[in-house]
Short mmCIF file of C-alpha atoms in Angstrom, two decimals:
data_model
loop_
_atom_site.label_atom_id
_atom_site.label_comp_id
_atom_site.label_asym_id
_atom_site.label_seq_id
_atom_site.Cartn_x
_atom_site.Cartn_y
_atom_site.Cartn_z
CA MET A 1 -0.14 -0.13 0.18
CA THR A 2 1.66 3.24 -1.08
CA THR A 3 1.57 6.42 0.96
CA LEU A 4 -0.91 7.98 -1.08
CA SER A 5 -3.33 5.03 -0.61
CA VAL A 6 -2.93 5.22 3.30
CA GLU A 7 -3.66 8.69 3.18
CA LEU A 8 -6.94 8.08 1.27
CA VAL A 9 -7.85 5.03 3.04
CA THR A 10 -7.24 6.84 6.46
CA LEU A 11 -9.58 9.75 5.12
CA LEU A 12 -12.22 7.70 4.27
CA PHE A 13 -12.10 5.86 7.30
CA PHE A 14 -12.19 8.78 9.74
CA GLY A 15 -14.66 10.75 7.25
CA SER A 16 -17.11 7.84 7.50
CA LEU A 17 -16.97 7.97 11.27
CA LEU A 18 -17.50 11.63 11.05
CA VAL A 19 -20.55 11.39 8.77
CA PHE A 20 -22.11 8.76 10.88
CA LEU A 21 -21.84 10.64 14.27
CA VAL A 22 -23.21 13.86 12.75
CA LEU A 23 -26.28 11.45 11.62
CA GLY A 24 -26.69 10.50 15.22
CA THR A 25 -25.72 7.18 15.14
CA PRO A 26 -24.57 5.66 18.26
CA LEU A 27 -20.89 6.10 18.66
CA VAL A 28 -20.18 2.50 19.83
CA PHE A 29 -22.03 1.10 16.68
CA THR A 30 -20.38 3.57 14.54
CA LEU A 31 -16.97 2.87 15.45
CA GLY A 32 -17.34 -1.02 15.44
CA GLY A 33 -19.52 -1.04 12.34
CA ILE A 34 -17.22 1.04 10.23
CA SER A 35 -14.15 -0.63 11.38
CA VAL A 36 -15.35 -4.04 10.74
CA ILE A 37 -16.62 -2.97 7.12
CA PHE A 38 -13.18 -1.47 6.23
CA LEU A 39 -11.32 -4.54 7.48
CA TYR A 40 -13.46 -6.71 5.15
CA PHE A 41 -12.62 -4.74 2.14
CA THR A 42 -8.92 -4.36 3.03
CA MET A 43 -8.50 -7.99 4.41
CA GLY A 44 -11.20 -10.20 3.49
CA SER A 45 -13.18 -12.32 5.93
CA VAL A 46 -9.90 -12.79 7.95
CA GLY A 47 -10.57 -9.49 9.59
CA PHE A 48 -13.44 -10.79 11.28
CA TYR A 49 -11.43 -13.54 12.93
CA ILE A 50 -8.59 -11.02 14.13
CA VAL A 51 -11.41 -8.89 15.71
CA ALA A 52 -13.13 -11.97 17.32
CA SER A 53 -9.65 -13.34 18.44
CA LYS A 54 -8.93 -10.03 20.04
CA PHE A 55 -12.18 -9.58 21.77
CA TRP A 56 -12.29 -13.32 23.25
CA ASP A 57 -8.74 -12.44 24.44
CA SER A 58 -10.17 -9.64 26.53
CA MET A 59 -13.26 -11.33 27.47
CA MET A 60 -10.81 -13.90 29.18
CA SER A 61 -9.29 -11.12 31.32
CA PHE A 62 -9.82 -11.38 34.90
CA THR A 63 -9.70 -7.91 35.45
CA LEU A 64 -12.85 -7.45 33.49
CA ILE A 65 -14.79 -8.86 36.49
CA ALA A 66 -13.81 -5.72 38.59
CA ILE A 67 -16.13 -3.58 36.32
CA PRO A 68 -19.65 -4.83 37.28
CA MET A 69 -18.32 -5.33 40.96
CA TYR A 70 -17.30 -1.48 41.08
CA VAL A 71 -20.50 -0.53 39.15
CA TYR A 72 -22.75 -2.37 41.87
CA MET A 73 -20.53 -1.06 44.80
CA ALA A 74 -21.25 2.39 43.59
CA MET A 75 -25.23 1.80 42.93
CA LEU A 76 -25.43 0.32 46.62
CA LEU A 77 -23.67 3.22 48.05
CA GLU A 78 -25.75 5.80 46.16
CA LYS A 79 -28.74 4.31 48.15
CA SER A 80 -27.00 3.32 51.45
CA GLY A 81 -27.73 6.53 53.40
CA VAL A 82 -23.69 7.09 53.96
CA ALA A 83 -23.76 10.49 52.14
CA GLN A 84 -26.57 12.32 54.47
CA ASP A 85 -24.42 11.36 57.64
CA LEU A 86 -21.30 12.48 55.82
CA TYR A 87 -23.06 16.04 55.03
CA ARG A 88 -24.14 16.36 58.38
CA MET A 89 -20.75 15.86 59.78
CA MET A 90 -19.11 18.30 57.08
CA HIS A 91 -21.81 20.84 58.09
CA VAL A 92 -20.94 20.88 61.87
CA TRP A 93 -17.17 20.83 61.33
CA PHE A 94 -16.78 23.18 58.27
CA GLY A 95 -19.90 25.47 58.78
CA GLY A 96 -18.33 27.99 60.70
CA MET A 97 -15.95 29.16 57.96
CA ARG A 98 -16.28 31.19 54.91
CA GLY A 99 -17.00 28.88 52.11
CA GLY A 100 -16.78 25.95 54.61
CA LEU A 101 -19.98 24.41 53.38
CA ALA A 102 -18.70 24.07 49.94
CA ILE A 103 -15.26 23.06 50.98
CA GLY A 104 -16.92 20.33 52.96
CA THR A 105 -18.97 19.35 49.96
CA VAL A 106 -15.92 18.90 47.96
CA ALA A 107 -14.39 16.81 50.59
CA ILE A 108 -17.54 14.62 50.71
CA CYS A 109 -17.12 14.33 46.82
CA ALA A 110 -13.53 13.11 47.26
CA ILE A 111 -14.54 10.60 49.76
CA PHE A 112 -17.42 9.22 47.82
CA ALA A 113 -14.82 9.14 44.63
CA ALA A 114 -12.72 6.74 46.77
CA MET A 115 -15.56 4.54 47.56
CA SER A 116 -17.84 4.52 44.38
CA GLY A 117 -15.73 4.67 41.26
CA ILE A 118 -17.71 6.74 39.01
CA SER A 119 -18.96 10.38 38.53
CA GLY A 120 -22.62 10.38 38.37
CA ALA A 121 -22.99 8.91 42.01
CA ALA A 122 -21.48 12.06 44.04
CA VAL A 123 -23.13 14.58 41.63
CA VAL A 124 -26.59 13.22 42.08
CA THR A 125 -26.15 12.61 45.81
CA MET A 126 -24.66 16.15 46.74
CA GLY A 127 -27.07 17.80 44.29
CA THR A 128 -29.98 16.69 46.39
CA ILE A 129 -28.50 16.79 49.82
CA ALA A 130 -25.96 19.56 49.81
CA LEU A 131 -27.05 22.08 47.07
CA PRO A 132 -30.33 22.85 48.41
CA ARG A 133 -28.83 23.33 52.03
CA MET A 134 -26.01 25.73 50.63
CA LEU A 135 -28.68 27.82 48.73
CA GLU A 136 -30.58 28.29 52.20
CA ARG A 137 -27.39 29.51 53.86
CA GLY A 138 -27.07 32.16 50.78
CA TYR A 139 -24.42 30.55 49.06
CA ASP A 140 -23.99 31.84 45.53
CA LYS A 141 -25.67 29.56 43.02
CA ARG A 142 -22.89 29.35 40.88
CA LEU A 143 -20.28 28.74 43.32
CA ALA A 144 -22.19 25.97 44.92
CA VAL A 145 -23.25 24.23 41.67
CA GLY A 146 -19.73 24.26 40.44
CA ALA A 147 -18.34 22.92 43.51
CA ILE A 148 -20.61 19.81 43.20
CA ASN A 149 -20.01 19.67 39.44
CA CYS A 150 -15.92 19.77 39.94
CA GLY A 151 -15.81 17.61 42.87
CA GLY A 152 -18.37 14.87 41.43
CA GLY A 153 -16.05 14.26 38.51
CA TRP A 154 -13.10 13.10 40.88
CA GLY A 155 -15.07 9.65 41.07
CA ILE A 156 -13.33 8.67 37.83
CA LEU A 157 -9.69 9.84 39.04
CA ILE A 158 -9.53 8.71 42.64
CA PRO A 159 -9.22 5.21 42.80
CA PRO A 160 -11.19 2.95 42.33
CA SER A 161 -12.17 4.18 38.90
CA ILE A 162 -14.34 2.30 36.26
CA LEU A 163 -12.72 4.36 33.76
CA MET A 164 -9.25 3.75 34.77
CA VAL A 165 -9.90 -0.02 34.47
CA LEU A 166 -11.25 0.52 30.81
CA TYR A 167 -8.04 2.67 30.13
CA ALA A 168 -5.93 -0.40 31.63
CA LEU A 169 -7.60 -2.80 29.48
CA LEU A 170 -7.25 -0.64 26.40
CA THR A 171 -3.68 0.18 26.99
CA GLU A 172 -2.56 -3.12 28.64
CA VAL A 173 -1.27 -1.17 31.68
CA SER A 174 -1.32 -2.30 35.26
CA VAL A 175 -4.85 -1.36 36.79
CA GLY A 176 -3.10 -1.21 40.44
CA ARG A 177 -0.48 1.27 39.27
CA LEU A 178 -2.96 3.26 37.37
CA PHE A 179 -5.22 3.39 40.79
CA ALA A 180 -2.22 4.49 42.71
CA SER A 181 -1.36 7.17 40.32
CA GLY A 182 -4.85 8.82 40.90
CA ILE A 183 -4.14 9.31 44.41
CA GLY A 184 -1.85 12.38 44.41
CA PRO A 185 -3.49 14.28 41.43
CA GLY A 186 -6.93 13.80 43.46
CA ILE A 187 -5.37 15.50 46.59
CA LEU A 188 -3.93 18.04 44.51
CA LEU A 189 -7.19 18.96 42.77
CA PHE A 190 -8.86 18.95 46.15
CA VAL A 191 -6.57 21.12 47.72
CA LEU A 192 -6.53 23.55 44.71
CA VAL A 193 -10.43 23.61 44.43
CA SER A 194 -10.62 24.22 48.40
CA ILE A 195 -8.07 27.08 48.21
CA TYR A 196 -10.03 28.71 45.21
CA ILE A 197 -13.29 28.41 47.13
CA GLY A 198 -11.52 29.72 50.42
CA VAL A 199 -9.96 32.65 48.72
CA ARG A 200 -13.00 33.59 46.84
CA ALA A 201 -15.13 33.48 50.21
CA TRP A 202 -12.55 35.59 51.83
CA LEU A 203 -12.58 38.11 49.02
CA GLN A 204 -16.19 38.20 48.46
CA PRO A 205 -18.12 37.03 51.93
CA SER A 206 -21.42 37.28 50.58
CA LEU A 207 -20.85 34.56 48.04
CA ALA A 208 -20.29 31.72 50.90
CA PRO A 209 -21.38 33.30 54.56
CA THR A 210 -20.67 31.19 57.40
CA ILE A 211 -23.84 29.39 59.27
CA PRO A 212 -25.35 31.07 62.58
CA PRO A 213 -23.21 30.13 65.60
CA GLU A 214 -26.20 28.27 67.15
CA GLU A 215 -26.17 25.83 64.42
CA ARG A 216 -22.39 24.90 64.45
CA GLY A 217 -22.58 22.92 67.43
CA ASP A 218 -20.32 22.10 70.48
CA TRP A 219 -17.47 19.94 70.64
CA ALA A 220 -19.45 17.06 71.89
CA LEU A 221 -21.61 17.30 68.82
CA LYS A 222 -18.47 17.38 66.62
CA LEU A 223 -17.13 14.47 68.21
CA ARG A 224 -20.25 12.52 67.66
CA THR A 225 -20.56 13.26 64.08
CA LEU A 226 -17.38 12.10 63.34
CA LYS A 227 -18.99 8.31 63.39
CA ALA A 228 -19.96 9.15 59.89
CA VAL A 229 -16.67 8.78 58.56
CA PHE A 230 -16.18 5.26 59.94
CA LEU A 231 -18.13 3.44 57.37
CA PRO A 232 -16.55 5.26 54.28
CA LEU A 233 -13.11 4.72 55.79
CA LEU A 234 -13.82 1.16 56.11
CA ILE A 235 -14.97 0.78 52.47
CA VAL A 236 -11.82 2.73 51.46
CA PHE A 237 -9.54 0.57 53.57
CA LEU A 238 -11.10 -2.52 52.25
CA VAL A 239 -10.91 -1.63 48.49
CA LEU A 240 -7.58 0.38 48.37
CA GLY A 241 -5.88 -0.95 51.55
CA ALA A 242 -6.28 -4.39 49.83
CA ILE A 243 -4.84 -3.26 46.72
CA PHE A 244 -1.85 -1.38 47.73
CA GLY A 245 -0.99 -3.62 50.71
CA GLY A 246 -0.69 -6.71 48.24
CA PHE A 247 -3.53 -8.72 49.74
CA ALA A 248 -5.67 -8.50 46.76
CA THR A 249 -5.89 -7.92 43.22
CA PRO A 250 -7.84 -4.75 41.97
CA THR A 251 -10.49 -7.29 40.85
CA GLU A 252 -10.54 -9.03 44.13
CA ALA A 253 -10.50 -5.89 46.06
CA ALA A 254 -13.91 -5.01 44.17
CA ALA A 255 -15.70 -7.75 45.80
CA LEU A 256 -14.52 -6.36 49.28
CA GLY A 257 -15.79 -3.21 48.17
CA VAL A 258 -19.22 -4.64 47.44
CA PHE A 259 -19.18 -6.31 50.91
CA GLY A 260 -18.56 -3.04 52.39
CA ALA A 261 -21.36 -1.52 50.55
CA LEU A 262 -23.61 -4.00 51.80
CA ILE A 263 -22.66 -3.45 55.32
CA ALA A 264 -23.19 0.03 55.00
CA SER A 265 -26.72 -0.40 53.55
CA ALA A 266 -27.49 -2.81 56.40
CA ILE A 267 -26.33 -0.36 59.16
CA HIS A 268 -28.59 2.30 57.64
CA ARG A 269 -31.56 0.01 57.28
CA LYS A 270 -31.38 0.42 53.49
CA LEU A 271 -30.42 -3.18 52.67
CA SER A 272 -33.81 -4.79 51.21
CA ILE A 273 -34.57 -6.94 48.21
CA PRO A 274 -35.90 -3.92 46.03
CA VAL A 275 -32.58 -2.00 46.65
CA LEU A 276 -30.58 -5.12 45.61
CA THR A 277 -32.61 -5.84 42.49
CA ASP A 278 -32.64 -2.05 41.36
CA ALA A 279 -28.88 -2.02 41.98
CA ALA A 280 -28.09 -4.93 39.97
CA MET A 281 -30.40 -4.05 37.08
CA GLN A 282 -28.52 -0.65 36.85
CA THR A 283 -25.36 -2.63 36.91
CA LEU A 284 -26.49 -5.20 34.28
CA ARG A 285 -27.39 -2.46 32.01
CA LEU A 286 -23.90 -0.48 32.33
CA THR A 287 -21.92 -3.85 32.18
CA ALA A 288 -23.74 -4.59 28.96
CA LEU A 289 -23.02 -1.28 27.43
CA ILE A 290 -19.12 -1.71 28.40
CA MET A 291 -19.29 -5.12 26.64
CA TRP A 292 -20.24 -3.47 23.28
CA ILE A 293 -17.88 -0.80 24.00
CA LEU A 294 -14.94 -3.23 24.34
CA PHE A 295 -15.90 -4.72 21.08
CA ALA A 296 -15.90 -1.44 19.15
CA ALA A 297 -12.61 -0.66 20.81
CA HIS A 298 -10.88 -3.99 19.55
CA ALA A 299 -12.46 -3.37 16.08
CA PHE A 300 -11.47 0.04 15.71
CA SER A 301 -7.69 -0.47 17.02
CA THR A 302 -7.54 -3.42 14.47
CA ALA A 303 -8.85 -1.37 11.59
CA TYR A 304 -6.52 1.42 12.71
CA THR A 305 -3.39 -0.61 12.43
CA THR A 306 -4.22 -2.70 9.82
CA LEU A 307 -4.91 0.24 7.61
CA GLY A 308 -1.83 1.87 8.30
CA ALA A 309 -3.25 4.85 9.82
CA ASN A 310 -1.26 4.82 13.14
CA GLU A 311 2.17 5.40 10.80
CA LEU A 312 0.16 7.99 8.94
CA MET A 313 -1.11 9.89 12.34
CA ASN A 314 2.64 9.30 13.98
CA HIS A 315 4.01 11.30 11.06
CA LEU A 316 1.46 14.10 11.21
CA MET A 317 1.72 14.66 14.97
CA SER A 318 5.69 14.84 14.51
CA LEU A 319 4.72 18.01 12.14
CA ILE A 320 3.23 19.74 14.98
CA PRO A 321 5.42 22.66 16.08
CA GLY A 322 6.82 22.46 19.83
CA GLY A 323 8.01 19.02 19.52
CA LYS A 324 6.95 16.61 22.28
CA TRP A 325 5.39 19.25 24.27
CA GLY A 326 3.48 20.81 21.25
CA SER A 327 2.19 17.37 20.44
CA LEU A 328 0.94 17.27 24.12
CA ALA A 329 -0.36 20.51 23.97
CA PHE A 330 -2.39 19.38 20.97
CA MET A 331 -3.48 16.31 22.51
CA LEU A 332 -5.12 18.12 25.38
CA LEU A 333 -6.87 20.56 22.99
CA VAL A 334 -8.46 17.79 21.13
CA LEU A 335 -9.56 15.84 24.36
CA LEU A 336 -10.61 19.27 25.51
CA LEU A 337 -12.86 19.56 22.29
CA LEU A 338 -14.00 16.22 22.43
CA GLY A 339 -15.11 16.34 25.95
CA MET A 340 -17.53 18.99 24.91
CA VAL A 341 -19.45 16.62 22.66
CA LEU A 342 -18.51 13.03 23.41
CA ASP A 343 -18.87 10.74 26.38
CA PRO A 344 -15.22 9.92 27.90
CA VAL A 345 -15.69 6.37 26.88
CA GLY A 346 -16.07 7.21 23.23
CA ILE A 347 -13.21 9.51 23.24
CA MET A 348 -10.98 6.54 24.63
CA LEU A 349 -11.99 4.49 21.58
CA ILE A 350 -11.25 7.36 19.07
CA THR A 351 -7.99 8.98 20.59
CA LEU A 352 -6.06 6.19 22.47
CA PRO A 353 -5.21 4.11 19.57
CA VAL A 354 -3.74 7.66 17.86
CA PHE A 355 -2.09 9.08 20.93
CA LEU A 356 -0.58 5.99 22.71
CA PRO A 357 1.89 5.26 20.18
CA VAL A 358 2.99 8.93 20.22
CA VAL A 359 3.22 9.09 23.90
CA GLN A 360 5.39 5.75 23.68
CA SER A 361 7.37 7.20 21.18
CA PHE A 362 8.37 10.19 23.22
CA GLY A 363 9.23 8.09 26.04
CA TRP A 364 6.56 9.23 28.66
CA ASP A 365 5.18 6.80 31.00
CA PRO A 366 1.69 5.80 29.98
CA ILE A 367 0.54 5.76 33.63
CA TRP A 368 1.45 9.48 33.80
CA PHE A 369 -0.41 9.98 30.54
CA GLY A 370 -3.44 8.06 31.90
CA VAL A 371 -3.65 10.56 34.68
CA ILE A 372 -3.90 13.39 32.50
CA PHE A 373 -6.20 11.65 30.29
CA ILE A 374 -8.62 10.86 32.97
CA ILE A 375 -8.45 14.36 34.32
CA MET A 376 -9.13 15.68 30.72
CA MET A 377 -12.06 13.19 30.77
CA GLU A 378 -12.97 14.72 34.22
CA ILE A 379 -13.02 18.25 32.52
CA GLY A 380 -15.27 16.63 29.68
CA TYR A 381 -17.86 15.47 32.30
CA MET A 382 -18.37 19.21 33.60
CA THR A 383 -17.93 21.48 30.32
CA PRO A 384 -20.94 22.34 28.06
CA PRO A 385 -22.47 21.74 25.83
CA PHE A 386 -22.95 17.99 26.55
CA GLY A 387 -21.06 17.44 29.97
CA PHE A 388 -22.73 14.68 31.67
CA ASN A 389 -22.51 16.29 35.12
CA LEU A 390 -24.27 19.30 33.74
CA PHE A 391 -27.74 17.17 33.41
CA TYR A 392 -27.37 15.20 36.46
CA LEU A 393 -27.03 18.53 38.50
CA LYS A 394 -30.19 20.04 36.22
CA ALA A 395 -32.28 16.83 37.26
CA VAL A 396 -31.95 17.40 40.79
CA ALA A 397 -31.33 21.11 41.60
CA PRO A 398 -33.97 23.39 42.77
CA PRO A 399 -36.04 25.16 39.91
CA ASP A 400 -34.44 28.51 40.56
CA VAL A 401 -30.88 26.99 39.46
CA THR A 402 -31.23 27.49 35.42
CA MET A 403 -29.21 25.66 32.98
CA SER A 404 -27.36 29.05 32.41
CA ASP A 405 -26.24 29.22 35.94
CA ILE A 406 -24.85 25.50 35.47
CA TYR A 407 -22.87 26.47 32.54
CA TRP A 408 -21.34 29.65 33.78
CA SER A 409 -20.50 27.95 37.01
CA VAL A 410 -18.03 25.25 35.64
CA ILE A 411 -15.40 28.27 34.17
CA PRO A 412 -13.54 28.86 37.20
CA TYR A 413 -13.67 25.23 38.34
CA VAL A 414 -12.30 24.09 34.79
CA LEU A 415 -9.60 26.90 34.97
CA VAL A 416 -8.48 25.54 38.44
CA THR A 417 -8.42 21.84 37.26
CA PHE A 418 -6.26 23.12 34.22
CA VAL A 419 -3.88 24.49 36.92
CA GLY A 420 -3.56 20.95 38.23
CA VAL A 421 -2.84 19.37 35.02
CA LEU A 422 0.01 21.83 34.39
CA ILE A 423 1.49 20.85 37.77
CA ILE A 424 1.32 17.17 37.07
CA ILE A 425 2.81 17.68 33.83
CA LEU A 426 5.74 19.91 35.26
CA ILE A 427 5.98 17.63 38.13
CA PRO A 428 5.21 13.90 37.08
CA ASP A 429 5.96 12.37 40.29
CA ILE A 430 2.76 13.92 41.74
CA ALA A 431 1.11 10.97 39.80
CA LEU A 432 3.85 8.45 39.83
CA TYR A 433 4.80 8.46 43.46
CA PHE A 434 2.44 6.39 44.71
CA PRO A 435 2.78 3.67 41.96
CA ASN A 436 6.34 3.37 42.77
CA LEU A 437 5.79 3.44 46.32
CA PHE A 438 3.49 0.55 46.08
CA PHE A 439 4.66 -1.56 43.51
CA GLY A 440 8.08 -0.34 42.85
CA VAL A 441 9.84 1.66 40.00
CA SER A 442 8.64 0.53 36.43
CA THR A 443 11.23 -0.30 34.08
#
């Protein structure tokens, strides 16, 4: 195949994808269908066997079992009542400082992220519990909504994370190392967002006033409310402690997480057959969707490499001014733009086969790039016009919170998150310290 034919086939390949996406065809079926068609016309029926073989190898992966486990854990925690107790504790401890309720809310989002592994759970829960309380206390709508939007996105960054499991499956990196890499950046983003809220509340006290002294409680009440963190810490310890302590694989730790979620539901008297059934049905739907996503991913990656598009894209990336940093800036821009219109899993399917060879050619650690990739997907969750968290919030927000308020609320939090990305790029050890600590330095 000549260079010209590679260019032509690549143009037809990506052009077909774009046409069907514009027509509104579901992304999974567009990627899988177009890829299989192009494979047939370039390789014949053997292309079907290659896709089937790769998909079968993926289905035999023990790691894949972790996905329904973590999803089921998140669904149970959403219904368990843990969040209500956590918010009561944050209300008592942080309510006396300017911006304290918002800072406490993002702290709960971080804790929920360490328990659930998905973004929507924290957004919906805090949007239901914390947002009305903050608005009642005179908090600025956009400051409060943006805090929940941003903090909720950490569910895909702070381990365990469903998106990280998918990234590891698609890129063949260690799930455990990837989980560990999310700890430092998660803490960094929490600190940056808390600083932003605190400084803005100090400069503009009317945006985030303190709660009245009579509602803050005495030290006896504060100490009593600390019991609210026991169950969350138990679940985090069961999952992350087992992984990083070397006692269990990420897949085995997922089963421990489900066990912890069942305990939490039972203690809060929410453990019932309807709750278990509803959580199981939601898990089944999401897991079935992920199976189709994996099929599309394997079909796309096979077609992408077989058609020679990866060599062409690597060559085009090398023409971007600024060398490797110019290429990284370009990749971040592409992820930002795609995040505004596509879901994170779809972006993974489209970009990882293109970006990963470039990352490897520059000698970057795929774990480090994975953290940056996940944070960009987090930004995609919170940016208009189609960020998932925007619509989650609109569904649970009070009527006086308009879609315009939700859209405008994300701007400062996106900028703060970008500052975090820049810091991680300049100081890679923020992402790599914990993987090297728990699993040794990778070679």
